[in-house]
Coordinates of C-alpha atoms and ligand atoms in Angstrom, one line a residue:
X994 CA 52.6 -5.9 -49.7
X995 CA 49.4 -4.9 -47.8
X996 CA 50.2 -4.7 -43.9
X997 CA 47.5 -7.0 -42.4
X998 CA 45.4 -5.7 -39.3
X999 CA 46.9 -8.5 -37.0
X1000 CA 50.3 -8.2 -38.4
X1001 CA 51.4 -5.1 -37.7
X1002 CA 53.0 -4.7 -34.1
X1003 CA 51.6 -4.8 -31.4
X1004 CA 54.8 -2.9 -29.9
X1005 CA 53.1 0.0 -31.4
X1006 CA 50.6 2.5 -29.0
X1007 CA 47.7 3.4 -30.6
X1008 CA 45.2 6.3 -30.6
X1009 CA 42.0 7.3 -31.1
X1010 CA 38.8 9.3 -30.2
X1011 CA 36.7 6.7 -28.7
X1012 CA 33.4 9.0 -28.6
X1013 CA 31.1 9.8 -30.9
X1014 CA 32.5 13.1 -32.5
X1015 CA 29.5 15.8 -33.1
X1016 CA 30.1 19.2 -33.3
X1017 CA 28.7 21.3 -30.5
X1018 CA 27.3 18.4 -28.9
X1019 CA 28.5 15.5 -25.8
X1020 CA 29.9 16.9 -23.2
X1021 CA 32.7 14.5 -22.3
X1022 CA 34.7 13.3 -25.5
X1023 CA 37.7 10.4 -24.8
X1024 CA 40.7 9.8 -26.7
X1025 CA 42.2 6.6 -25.7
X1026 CA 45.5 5.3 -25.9
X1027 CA 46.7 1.6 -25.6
X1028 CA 50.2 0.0 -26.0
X1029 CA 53.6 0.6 -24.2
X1030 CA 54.2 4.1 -24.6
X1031 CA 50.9 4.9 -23.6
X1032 CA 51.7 5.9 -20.2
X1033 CA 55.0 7.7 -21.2
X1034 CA 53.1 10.2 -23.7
X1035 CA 50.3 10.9 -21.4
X1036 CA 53.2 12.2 -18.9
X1037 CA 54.6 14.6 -21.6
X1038 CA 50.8 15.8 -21.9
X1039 CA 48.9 16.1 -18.7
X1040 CA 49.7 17.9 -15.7
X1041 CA 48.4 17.4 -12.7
X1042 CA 48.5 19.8 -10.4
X1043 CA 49.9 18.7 -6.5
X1044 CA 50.2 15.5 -5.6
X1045 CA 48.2 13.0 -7.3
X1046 CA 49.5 9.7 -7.6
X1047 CA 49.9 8.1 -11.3
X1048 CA 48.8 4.8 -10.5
X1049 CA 46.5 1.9 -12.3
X1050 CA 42.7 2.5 -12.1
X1051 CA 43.3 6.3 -10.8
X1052 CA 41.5 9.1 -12.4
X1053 CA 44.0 11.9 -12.1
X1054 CA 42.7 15.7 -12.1
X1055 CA 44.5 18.4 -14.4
X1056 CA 45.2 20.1 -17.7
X1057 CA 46.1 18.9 -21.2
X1058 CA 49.0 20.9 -22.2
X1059 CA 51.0 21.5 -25.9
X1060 CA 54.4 20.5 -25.0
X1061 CA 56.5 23.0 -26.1
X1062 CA 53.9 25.9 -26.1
X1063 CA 52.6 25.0 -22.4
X1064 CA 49.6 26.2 -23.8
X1065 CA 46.5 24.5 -22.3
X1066 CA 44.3 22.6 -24.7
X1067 CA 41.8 21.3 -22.4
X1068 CA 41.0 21.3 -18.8
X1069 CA 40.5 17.3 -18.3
X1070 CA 40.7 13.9 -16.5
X1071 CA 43.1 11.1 -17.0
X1072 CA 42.2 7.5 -16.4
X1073 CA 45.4 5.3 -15.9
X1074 CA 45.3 1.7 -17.1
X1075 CA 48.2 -0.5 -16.8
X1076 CA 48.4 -3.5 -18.2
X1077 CA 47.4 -6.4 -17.8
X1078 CA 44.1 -5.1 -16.1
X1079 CA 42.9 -3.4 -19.0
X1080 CA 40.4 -3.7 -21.9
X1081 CA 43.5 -4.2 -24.1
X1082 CA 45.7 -5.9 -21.7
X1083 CA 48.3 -3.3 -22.5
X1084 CA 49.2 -0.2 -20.4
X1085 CA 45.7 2.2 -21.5
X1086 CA 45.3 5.9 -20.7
X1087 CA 42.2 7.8 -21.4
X1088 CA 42.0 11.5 -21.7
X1089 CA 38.6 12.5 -20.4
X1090 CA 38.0 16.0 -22.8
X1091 CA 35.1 18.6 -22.6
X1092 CA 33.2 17.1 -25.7
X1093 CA 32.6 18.7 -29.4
X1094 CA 35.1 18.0 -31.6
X1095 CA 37.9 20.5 -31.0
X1096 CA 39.5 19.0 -27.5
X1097 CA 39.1 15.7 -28.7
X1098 CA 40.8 16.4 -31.7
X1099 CA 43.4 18.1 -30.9
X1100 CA 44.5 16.1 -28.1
X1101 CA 44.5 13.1 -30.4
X1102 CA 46.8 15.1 -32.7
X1103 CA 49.1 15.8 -29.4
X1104 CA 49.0 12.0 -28.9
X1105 CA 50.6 11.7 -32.6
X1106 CA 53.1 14.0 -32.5
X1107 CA 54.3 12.0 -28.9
X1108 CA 55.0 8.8 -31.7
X1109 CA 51.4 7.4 -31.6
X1110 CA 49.5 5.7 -34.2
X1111 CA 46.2 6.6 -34.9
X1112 CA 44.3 3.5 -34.5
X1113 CA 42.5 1.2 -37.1
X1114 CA 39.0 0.6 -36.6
X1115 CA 38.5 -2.0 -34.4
X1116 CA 41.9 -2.5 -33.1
X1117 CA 41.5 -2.3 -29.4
X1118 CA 39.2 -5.1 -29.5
X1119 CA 42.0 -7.0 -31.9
X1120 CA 44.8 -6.7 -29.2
X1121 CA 42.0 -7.6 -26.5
X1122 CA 41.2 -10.5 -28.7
X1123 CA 44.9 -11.1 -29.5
X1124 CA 46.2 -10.9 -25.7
X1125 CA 43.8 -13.2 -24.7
X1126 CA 41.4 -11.0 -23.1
X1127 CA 38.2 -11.9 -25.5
X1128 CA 37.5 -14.7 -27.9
X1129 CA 36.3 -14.1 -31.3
X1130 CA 32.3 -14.0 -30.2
X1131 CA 32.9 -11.5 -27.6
X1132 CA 35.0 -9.1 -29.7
X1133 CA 31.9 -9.9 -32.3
X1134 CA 29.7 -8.5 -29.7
X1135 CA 30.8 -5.6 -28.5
X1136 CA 30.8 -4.4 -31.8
X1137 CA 27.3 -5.7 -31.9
X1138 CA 25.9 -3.9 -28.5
X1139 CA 27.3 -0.7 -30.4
X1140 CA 25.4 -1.4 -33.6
X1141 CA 22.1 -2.4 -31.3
X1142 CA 19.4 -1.1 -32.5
X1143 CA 16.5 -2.5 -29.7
X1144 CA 16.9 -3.6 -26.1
X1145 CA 16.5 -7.2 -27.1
X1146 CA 19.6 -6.8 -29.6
X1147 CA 21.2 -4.9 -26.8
X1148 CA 20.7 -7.6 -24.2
X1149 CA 21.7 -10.6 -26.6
X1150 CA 25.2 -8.5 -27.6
X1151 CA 25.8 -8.2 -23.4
X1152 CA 24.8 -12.0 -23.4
X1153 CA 27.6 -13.0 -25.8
X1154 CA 30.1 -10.4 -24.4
X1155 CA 29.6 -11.7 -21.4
X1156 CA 31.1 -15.1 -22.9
X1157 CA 27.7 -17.5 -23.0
X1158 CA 28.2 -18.3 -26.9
X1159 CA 31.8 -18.8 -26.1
X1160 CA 31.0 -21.0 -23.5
X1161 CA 28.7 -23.2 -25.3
X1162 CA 31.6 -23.2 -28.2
X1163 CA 34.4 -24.3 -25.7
X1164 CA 32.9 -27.2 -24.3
X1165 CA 31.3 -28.8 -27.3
X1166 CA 35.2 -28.4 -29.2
X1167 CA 36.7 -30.0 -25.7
X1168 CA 34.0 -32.4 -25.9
X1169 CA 35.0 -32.9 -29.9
X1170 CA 38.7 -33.5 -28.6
X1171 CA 37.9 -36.2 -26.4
X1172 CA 36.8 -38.0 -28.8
X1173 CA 39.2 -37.5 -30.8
X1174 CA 41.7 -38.5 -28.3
X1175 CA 39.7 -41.8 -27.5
X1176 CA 39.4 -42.7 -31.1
X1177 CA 43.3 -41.6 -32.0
X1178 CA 44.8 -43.8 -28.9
X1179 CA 43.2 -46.7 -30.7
X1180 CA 44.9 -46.2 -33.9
X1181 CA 48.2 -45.7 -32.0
X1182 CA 48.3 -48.2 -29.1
X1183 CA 45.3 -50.2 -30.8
X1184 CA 46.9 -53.6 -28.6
X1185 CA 47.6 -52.0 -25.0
X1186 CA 43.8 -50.3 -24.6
X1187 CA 40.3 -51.7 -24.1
X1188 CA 38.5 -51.6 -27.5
X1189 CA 36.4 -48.4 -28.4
X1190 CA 33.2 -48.2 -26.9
X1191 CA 31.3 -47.9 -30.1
X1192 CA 27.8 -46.7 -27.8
X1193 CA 29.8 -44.4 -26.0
X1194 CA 30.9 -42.7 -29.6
X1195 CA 27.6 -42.4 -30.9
X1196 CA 25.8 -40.9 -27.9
X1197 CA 28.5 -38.3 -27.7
X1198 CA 28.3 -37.5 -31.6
X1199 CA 24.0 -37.6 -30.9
X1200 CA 24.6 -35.0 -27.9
X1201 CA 26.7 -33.1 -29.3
X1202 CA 25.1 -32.9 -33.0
X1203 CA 22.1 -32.2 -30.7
X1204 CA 23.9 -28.7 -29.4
X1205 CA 25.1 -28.0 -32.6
X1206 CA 21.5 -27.9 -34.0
X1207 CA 20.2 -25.9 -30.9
X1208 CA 23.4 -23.2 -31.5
X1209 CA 22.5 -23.1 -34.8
X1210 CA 18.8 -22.5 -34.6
X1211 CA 19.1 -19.4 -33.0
X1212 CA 20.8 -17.8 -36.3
X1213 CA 16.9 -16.5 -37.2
X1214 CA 16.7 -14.5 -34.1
X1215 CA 20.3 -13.2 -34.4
X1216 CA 20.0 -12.1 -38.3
X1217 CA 16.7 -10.0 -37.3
X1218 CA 18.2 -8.5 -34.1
X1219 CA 21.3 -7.1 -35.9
X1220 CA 20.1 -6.7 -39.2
X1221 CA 16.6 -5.9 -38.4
X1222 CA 13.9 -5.9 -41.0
X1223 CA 13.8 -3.6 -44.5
X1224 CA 9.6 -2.9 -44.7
X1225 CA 8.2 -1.2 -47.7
X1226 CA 5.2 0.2 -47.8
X1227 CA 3.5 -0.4 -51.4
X1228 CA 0.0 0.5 -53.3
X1229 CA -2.1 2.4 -55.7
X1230 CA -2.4 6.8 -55.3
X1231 CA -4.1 7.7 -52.2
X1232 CA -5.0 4.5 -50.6
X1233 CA -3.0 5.9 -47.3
X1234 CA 0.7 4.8 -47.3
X1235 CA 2.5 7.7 -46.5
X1236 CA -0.4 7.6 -43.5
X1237 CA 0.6 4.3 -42.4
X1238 CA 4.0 5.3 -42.1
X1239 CA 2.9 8.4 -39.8
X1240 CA 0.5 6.1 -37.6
X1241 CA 2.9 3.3 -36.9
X1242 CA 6.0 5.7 -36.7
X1243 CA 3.9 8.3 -34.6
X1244 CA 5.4 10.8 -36.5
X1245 CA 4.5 13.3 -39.3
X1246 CA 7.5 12.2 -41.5
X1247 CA 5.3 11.6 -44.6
X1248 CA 3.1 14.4 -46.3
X1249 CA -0.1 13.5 -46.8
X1250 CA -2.6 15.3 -48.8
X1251 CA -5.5 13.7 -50.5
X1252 CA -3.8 14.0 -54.0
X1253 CA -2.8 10.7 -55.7
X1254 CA 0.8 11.2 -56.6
X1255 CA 1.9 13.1 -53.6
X1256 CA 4.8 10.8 -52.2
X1257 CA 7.7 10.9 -54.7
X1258 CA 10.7 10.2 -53.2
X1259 CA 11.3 7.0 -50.9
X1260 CA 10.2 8.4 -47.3
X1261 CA 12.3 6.3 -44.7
X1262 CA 11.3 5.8 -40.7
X1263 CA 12.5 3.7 -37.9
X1264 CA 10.7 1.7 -35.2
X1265 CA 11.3 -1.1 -33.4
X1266 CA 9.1 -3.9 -33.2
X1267 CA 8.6 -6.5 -31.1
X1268 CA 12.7 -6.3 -30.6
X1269 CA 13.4 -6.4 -34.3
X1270 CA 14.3 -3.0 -35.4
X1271 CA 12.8 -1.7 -38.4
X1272 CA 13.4 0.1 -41.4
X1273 CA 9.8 1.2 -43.1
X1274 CA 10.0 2.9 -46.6
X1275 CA 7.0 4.8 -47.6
X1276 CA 6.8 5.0 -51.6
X1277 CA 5.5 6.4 -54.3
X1278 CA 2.1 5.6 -55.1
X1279 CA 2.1 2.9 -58.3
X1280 CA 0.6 3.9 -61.5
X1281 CA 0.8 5.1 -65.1
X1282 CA 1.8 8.7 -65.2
X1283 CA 3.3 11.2 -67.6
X1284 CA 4.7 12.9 -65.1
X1285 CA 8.4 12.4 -65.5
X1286 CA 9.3 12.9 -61.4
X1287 CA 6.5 10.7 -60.5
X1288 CA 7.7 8.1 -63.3
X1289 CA 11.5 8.3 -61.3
X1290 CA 9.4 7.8 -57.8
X1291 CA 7.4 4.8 -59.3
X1292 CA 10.6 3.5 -60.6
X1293 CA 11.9 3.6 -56.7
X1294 CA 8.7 1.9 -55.4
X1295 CA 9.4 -0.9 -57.5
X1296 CA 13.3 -1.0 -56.7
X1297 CA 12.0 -1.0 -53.2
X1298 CA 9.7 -3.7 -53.4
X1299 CA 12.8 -6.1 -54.7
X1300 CA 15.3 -4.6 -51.7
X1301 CA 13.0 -5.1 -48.9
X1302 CA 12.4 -8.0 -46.6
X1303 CA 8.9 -7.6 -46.5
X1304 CA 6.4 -5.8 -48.4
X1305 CA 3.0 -4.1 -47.0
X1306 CA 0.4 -4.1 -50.2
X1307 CA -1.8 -1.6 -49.2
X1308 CA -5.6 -1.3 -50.5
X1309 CA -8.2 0.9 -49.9
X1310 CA -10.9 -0.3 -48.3
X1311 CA -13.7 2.0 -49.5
X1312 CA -12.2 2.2 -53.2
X1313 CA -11.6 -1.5 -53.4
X1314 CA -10.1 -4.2 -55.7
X1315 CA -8.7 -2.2 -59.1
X1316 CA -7.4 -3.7 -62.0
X1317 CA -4.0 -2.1 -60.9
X1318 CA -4.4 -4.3 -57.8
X1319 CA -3.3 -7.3 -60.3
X1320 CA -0.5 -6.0 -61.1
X1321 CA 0.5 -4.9 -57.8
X1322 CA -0.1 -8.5 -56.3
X1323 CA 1.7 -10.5 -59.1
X1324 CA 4.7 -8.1 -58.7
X1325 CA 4.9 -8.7 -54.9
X1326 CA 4.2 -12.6 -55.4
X1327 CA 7.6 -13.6 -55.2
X1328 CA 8.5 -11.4 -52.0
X1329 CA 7.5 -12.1 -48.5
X1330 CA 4.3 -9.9 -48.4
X1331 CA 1.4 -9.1 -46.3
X1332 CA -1.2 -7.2 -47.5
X1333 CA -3.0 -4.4 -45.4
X1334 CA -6.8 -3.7 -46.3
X1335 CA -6.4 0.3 -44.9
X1336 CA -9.5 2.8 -44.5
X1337 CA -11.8 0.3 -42.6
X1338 CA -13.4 3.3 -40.4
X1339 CA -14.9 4.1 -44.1
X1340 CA -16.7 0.5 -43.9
X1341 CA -17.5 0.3 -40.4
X1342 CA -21.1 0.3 -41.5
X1343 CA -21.3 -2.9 -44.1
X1344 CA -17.7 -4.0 -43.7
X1345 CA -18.6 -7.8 -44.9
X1346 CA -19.7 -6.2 -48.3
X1347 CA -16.7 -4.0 -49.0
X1348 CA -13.9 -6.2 -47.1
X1349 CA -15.2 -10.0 -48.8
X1350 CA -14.7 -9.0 -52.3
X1351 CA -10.8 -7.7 -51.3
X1352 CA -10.0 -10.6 -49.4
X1353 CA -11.4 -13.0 -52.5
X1354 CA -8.8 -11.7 -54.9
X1355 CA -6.1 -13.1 -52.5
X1356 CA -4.5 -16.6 -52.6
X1357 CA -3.8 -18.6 -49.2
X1358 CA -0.2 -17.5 -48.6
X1359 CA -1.0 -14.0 -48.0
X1360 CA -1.7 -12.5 -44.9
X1361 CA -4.5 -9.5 -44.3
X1362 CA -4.3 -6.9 -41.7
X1363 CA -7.4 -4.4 -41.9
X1364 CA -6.6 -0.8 -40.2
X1365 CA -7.1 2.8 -40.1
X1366 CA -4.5 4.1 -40.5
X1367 CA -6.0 7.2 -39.9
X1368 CA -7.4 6.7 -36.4
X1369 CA -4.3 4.4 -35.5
X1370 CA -6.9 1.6 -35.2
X1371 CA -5.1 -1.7 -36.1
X1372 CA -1.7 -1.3 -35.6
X1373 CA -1.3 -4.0 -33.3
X1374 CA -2.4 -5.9 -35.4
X1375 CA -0.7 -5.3 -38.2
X1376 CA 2.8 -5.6 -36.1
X1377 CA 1.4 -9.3 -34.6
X1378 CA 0.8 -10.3 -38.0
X1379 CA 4.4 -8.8 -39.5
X1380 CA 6.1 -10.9 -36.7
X1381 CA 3.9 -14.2 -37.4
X1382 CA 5.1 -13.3 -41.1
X1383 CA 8.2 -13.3 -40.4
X1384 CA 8.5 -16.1 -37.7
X1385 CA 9.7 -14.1 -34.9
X1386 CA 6.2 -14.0 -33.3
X1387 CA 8.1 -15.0 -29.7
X1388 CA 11.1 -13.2 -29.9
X1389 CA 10.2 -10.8 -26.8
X1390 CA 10.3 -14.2 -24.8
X1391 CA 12.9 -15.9 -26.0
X1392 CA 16.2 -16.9 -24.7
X1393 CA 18.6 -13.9 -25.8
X1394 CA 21.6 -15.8 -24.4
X1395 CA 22.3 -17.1 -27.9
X1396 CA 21.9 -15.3 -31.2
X1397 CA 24.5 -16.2 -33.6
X1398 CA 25.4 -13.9 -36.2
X1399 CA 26.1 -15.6 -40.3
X1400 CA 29.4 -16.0 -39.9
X1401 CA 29.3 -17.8 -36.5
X1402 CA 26.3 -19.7 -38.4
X1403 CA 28.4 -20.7 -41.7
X1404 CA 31.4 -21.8 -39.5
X1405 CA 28.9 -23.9 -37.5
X1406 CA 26.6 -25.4 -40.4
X1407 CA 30.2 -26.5 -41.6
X1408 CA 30.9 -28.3 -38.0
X1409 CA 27.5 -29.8 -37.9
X1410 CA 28.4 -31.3 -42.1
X1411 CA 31.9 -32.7 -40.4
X1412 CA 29.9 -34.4 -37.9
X1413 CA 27.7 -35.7 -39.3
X1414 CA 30.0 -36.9 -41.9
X1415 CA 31.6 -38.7 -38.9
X1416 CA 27.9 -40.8 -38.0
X1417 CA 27.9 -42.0 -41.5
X1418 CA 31.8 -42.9 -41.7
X1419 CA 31.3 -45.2 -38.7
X1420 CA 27.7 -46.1 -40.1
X1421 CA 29.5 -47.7 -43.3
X1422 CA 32.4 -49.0 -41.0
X1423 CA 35.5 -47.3 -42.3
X1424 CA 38.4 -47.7 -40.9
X1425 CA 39.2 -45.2 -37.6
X1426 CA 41.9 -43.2 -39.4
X1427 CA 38.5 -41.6 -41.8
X1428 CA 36.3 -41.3 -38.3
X1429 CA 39.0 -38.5 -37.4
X1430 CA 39.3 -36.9 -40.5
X1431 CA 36.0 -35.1 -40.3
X1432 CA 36.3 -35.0 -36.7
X1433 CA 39.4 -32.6 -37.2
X1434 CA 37.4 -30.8 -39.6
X1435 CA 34.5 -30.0 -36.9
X1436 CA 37.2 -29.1 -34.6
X1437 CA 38.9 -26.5 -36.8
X1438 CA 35.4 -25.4 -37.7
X1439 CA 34.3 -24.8 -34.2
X1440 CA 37.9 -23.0 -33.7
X1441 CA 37.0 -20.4 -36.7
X1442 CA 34.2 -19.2 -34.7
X1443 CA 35.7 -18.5 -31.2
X1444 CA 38.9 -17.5 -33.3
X1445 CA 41.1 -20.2 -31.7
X1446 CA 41.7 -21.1 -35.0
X1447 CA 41.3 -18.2 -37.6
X1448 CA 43.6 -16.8 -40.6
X1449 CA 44.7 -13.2 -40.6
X1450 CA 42.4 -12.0 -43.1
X1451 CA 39.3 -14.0 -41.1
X1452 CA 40.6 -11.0 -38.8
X1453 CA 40.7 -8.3 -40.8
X1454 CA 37.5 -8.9 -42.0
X1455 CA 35.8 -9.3 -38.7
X1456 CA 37.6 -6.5 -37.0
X1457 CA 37.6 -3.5 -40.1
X1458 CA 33.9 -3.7 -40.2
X1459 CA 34.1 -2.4 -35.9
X1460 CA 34.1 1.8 -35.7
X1461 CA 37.2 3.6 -34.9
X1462 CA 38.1 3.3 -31.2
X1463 CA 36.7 0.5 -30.5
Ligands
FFO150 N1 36.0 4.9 -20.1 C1 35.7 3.8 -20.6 N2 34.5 3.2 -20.5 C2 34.2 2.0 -21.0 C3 35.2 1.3 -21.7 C4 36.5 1.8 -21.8 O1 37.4 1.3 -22.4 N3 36.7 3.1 -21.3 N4 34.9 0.0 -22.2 C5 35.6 -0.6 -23.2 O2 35.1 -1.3 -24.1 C6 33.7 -0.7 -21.7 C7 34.0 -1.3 -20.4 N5 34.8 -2.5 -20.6 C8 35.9 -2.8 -20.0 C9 36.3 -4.1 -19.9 C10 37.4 -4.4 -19.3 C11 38.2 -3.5 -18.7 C12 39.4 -3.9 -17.9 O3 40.2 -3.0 -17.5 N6 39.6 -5.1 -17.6 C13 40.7 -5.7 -17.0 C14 40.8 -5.3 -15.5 C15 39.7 -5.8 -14.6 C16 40.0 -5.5 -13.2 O4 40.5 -4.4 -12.8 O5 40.0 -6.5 -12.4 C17 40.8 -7.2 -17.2 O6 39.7 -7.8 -17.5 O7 41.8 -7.7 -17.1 C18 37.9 -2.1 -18.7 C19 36.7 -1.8 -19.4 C20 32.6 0.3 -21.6 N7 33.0 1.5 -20.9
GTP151 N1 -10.9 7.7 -43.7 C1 -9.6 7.4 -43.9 N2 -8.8 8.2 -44.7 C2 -7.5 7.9 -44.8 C3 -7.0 6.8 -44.1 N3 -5.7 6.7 -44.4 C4 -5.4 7.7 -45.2 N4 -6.5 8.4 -45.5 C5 -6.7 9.6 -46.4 O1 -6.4 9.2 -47.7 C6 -5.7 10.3 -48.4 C7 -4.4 9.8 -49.0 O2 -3.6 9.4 -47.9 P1 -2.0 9.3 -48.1 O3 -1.5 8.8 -46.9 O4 -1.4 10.6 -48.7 O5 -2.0 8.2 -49.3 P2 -0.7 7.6 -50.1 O6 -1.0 6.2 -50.4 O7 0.5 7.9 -49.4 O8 -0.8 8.5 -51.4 P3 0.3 8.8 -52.5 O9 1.6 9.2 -51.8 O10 -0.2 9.9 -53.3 O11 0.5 7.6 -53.3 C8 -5.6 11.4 -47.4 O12 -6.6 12.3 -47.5 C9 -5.7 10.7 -46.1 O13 -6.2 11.5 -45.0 C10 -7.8 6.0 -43.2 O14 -7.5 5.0 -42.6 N5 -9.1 6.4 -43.2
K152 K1 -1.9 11.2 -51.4
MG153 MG1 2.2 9.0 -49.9

């Protein structure tokens, strides 16, 4: 039988490096230990020379030591932890390491051979969530102000770490139980109390639908701050993609020559735009060739046009409308697309003459950026026209307090059915036993997101996808 994550003992102290591990490189590295022997192990460790107190919330000064050798693995610092003020709420001690990966390592492997477990990803944040510490959306985002990719995502993962999507989630389930409890007390003691005040229901079921819908349209601005956005740069030979990549990027990732066919492989950069972080993919330029390693590029450019989120047609503005052009735009019609008219320095002198004829062979839903992507001229642009496209255009001033992720989203969607479910149950005037039928449902739906009511495998999914030592 497969041990689940939540399962498995939480007797047991647990180990692991919670720093990034690079060789050469960081010049503190941590190893962190959490559970009741915690303490016990780091004694058997770490000296500390004289007469430092082991006490909570101390650093102690001294040197990590093999236990039988006495040979000294690292000189270091020891944070002291005990429980219940502590990310965990069990006793925690942190070895404080010279960085790399040698110290790190091998003072985890001491930690081992003391009777510790090397920790499963994520499991610090389970026994926080587990002892009470976090709920389910703060556990969600500190994993989530690790992953952050933009300031934005950075600030909405503090935001729900901080407990505002958890408050939100608290009071409209207490708010869920009150009714419940109004409308249950008439089913029991239906001849001792008042009857139900039927207005009093539905406003609470209107206010509280009304929150729901409010938590719920925030999902958008959550799904592009974590998951950012997958851009891929498409077009005919030479009309200046692997350019565009260099101008918005500000880099020289891409070669650029003025032979069709250079770009073969997928050229990836990252930016961040407008708090969305971005993956662009520069590709190979579309067209018939015998060439059997440009063929295997093309191929790529047209897997990347189905794998990204939005694709940037790019068109010469000097060479104009081709025949490959059709094809180019009918493959891209059923993908979220704009289409950049590139090489406008080239036209600066009759642009009307060269530009109208392009922007004729396009149909309504497609927006047009015209740059240079030589001269970085347009850029703006192009990024005010990406975030119209993709209707984050005022992300940068919107509320970050609430961004919920899809599975806070699915759990909620599912809460928002329930209740409504409960407006047309009264609506049709069914008896109250079938008002709190779906009232119960919304109430264990709400539950599944702040993980007062979740399964064991809900929590092994959520936690496995954290890194290890967190
Ligand atoms: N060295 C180190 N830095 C770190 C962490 C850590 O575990 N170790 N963190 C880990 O993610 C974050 C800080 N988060 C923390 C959250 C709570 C507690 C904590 O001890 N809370 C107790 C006690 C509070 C108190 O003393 O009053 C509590 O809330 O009960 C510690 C760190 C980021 N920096
Ligand atoms: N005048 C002008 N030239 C440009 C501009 N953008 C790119 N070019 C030139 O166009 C030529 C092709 O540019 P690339 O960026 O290599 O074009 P590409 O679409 O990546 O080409 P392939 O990878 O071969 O498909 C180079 O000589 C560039 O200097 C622009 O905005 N204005
Ligand atoms: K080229
Ligand atoms: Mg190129």
């Amino acid at each position: 039988m497969a041990t689940s994550r939540s399962s498995i003992v939480q007797a047991e102290t647990i180990a692991a490096i919670a720093t990034a591990i690079v060789p050469q490189q960081g010049s503190v590295g941590i190893v962190r230990l959490s559970g009741a022997e915690a303490v016990e192990i780091a004694r058997h460790l770490f000296y500390a020379p004289g007469s430092q107190a082991w006490e909570s919330h101390r650093i102690l000064y001294g040197f990590i030591r093999q236990p039988k050798t006495q040979q000294v693995i690292d000189e270091a610092l020891l944070l002291l932890m005990y429980a219940p003020r502590s990310f965990t709420r069990e006793d925690v001690v942190e070895f404080h390491c010279h960085g790399g990966i040698m110290a790190v390592q091998q003072v985890l492997q001491l930690c081992l051979q003391q009777g510790a477990r090397l920790a499963q990803p994520g499991e610090f944040s389970l026994r926080a969530f587990l002892n009470g510490r976090l709920d389910l959306t703060q556990a969600e985002s500190v994993a989530d102000l690790v992953g952050a990719q933009s300031p934005q995502a950075a600030q909405a993962a503090v935001a729900g770490l901080r407990g505002k999507l958890a408050q939100s989630l608290r009071q409209l389930r207490s708010d869920c139980l009150d009714l419940l409890a109004e409308i249950e007390a008439r089913i029991d003691f239906e001849d001792d109390l008042p009857p139900l005040d039927l207005d009093w229901v539905r406003s609470r079921l209107d206010e509280t639908l009304k929150t729901v819908r409010h938590i719920l349209a925030t999902a958008h601005q959550g799904e592009l701050l974590r998951a950012g956005l997958k851009v891929a740069i498409i077009g005919r030979p030479n009309v200046g993609k692997s350019s565009l990549l260099n101008a918005w990027s500000k880099s020289d990732r891409a070669i650029v020559t003025d032979l069709p066919g250079t770009t073969r492989d997928i050229v990836e950069s990252q930016l961040v735009v407008g708090g969305i972080p971005i993956q662009v993919l520069d590709t190979a330029g579309i067209r018939e060739s015998s060439n059997p390693v440009e063929q295997m590029g093309i191929q790529r450019s047209r897997a990347a046009v189905q794998r990204a989120d939005l694709v940037l047609l790019t068109v010469d503005a000097a060479g104009g409308w081709a025949e490959e052009e059709d094809l180019l735009y009918e493959l891209i019609q059923p993908r979220p697309h704009l289409v950049v008219i590139n090489k406008i320095d080239l036209v600066d002198s009759d642009p009307a003459a060269r530009i109208e004829p392009i922007l004729a062979q396009l149909g309504p839903a497609s927006p047009v950026v015209q740059l240079s992507a030589s001269q970085s001229r347009g850029l703006e642009a192009l990024e005010q026209t990406l975030l119209k496209t993709v209707e984050a255009s005022n992300l940068s001033a919107a509320n970050l307090d609430l961004a919920i992720n899809q599975r806070q989203a699915g759990a909620i969607a599912k809460a928002q059915n329930a209740l409504q479910q409960v407006q047309a149950t009264i609506q049709a005037g069914l008896p109250l036993d079938f008002w709190t039928i779906d009232l119960r449902a919304a109430i264990q739906d709400l539950g599944e997101v702040t993980g007062e009511a979740v399964t064991e495998s809900m929590l092994d999914e959520i936690f496995s996808r954290f890194c290890i030592g967190k």
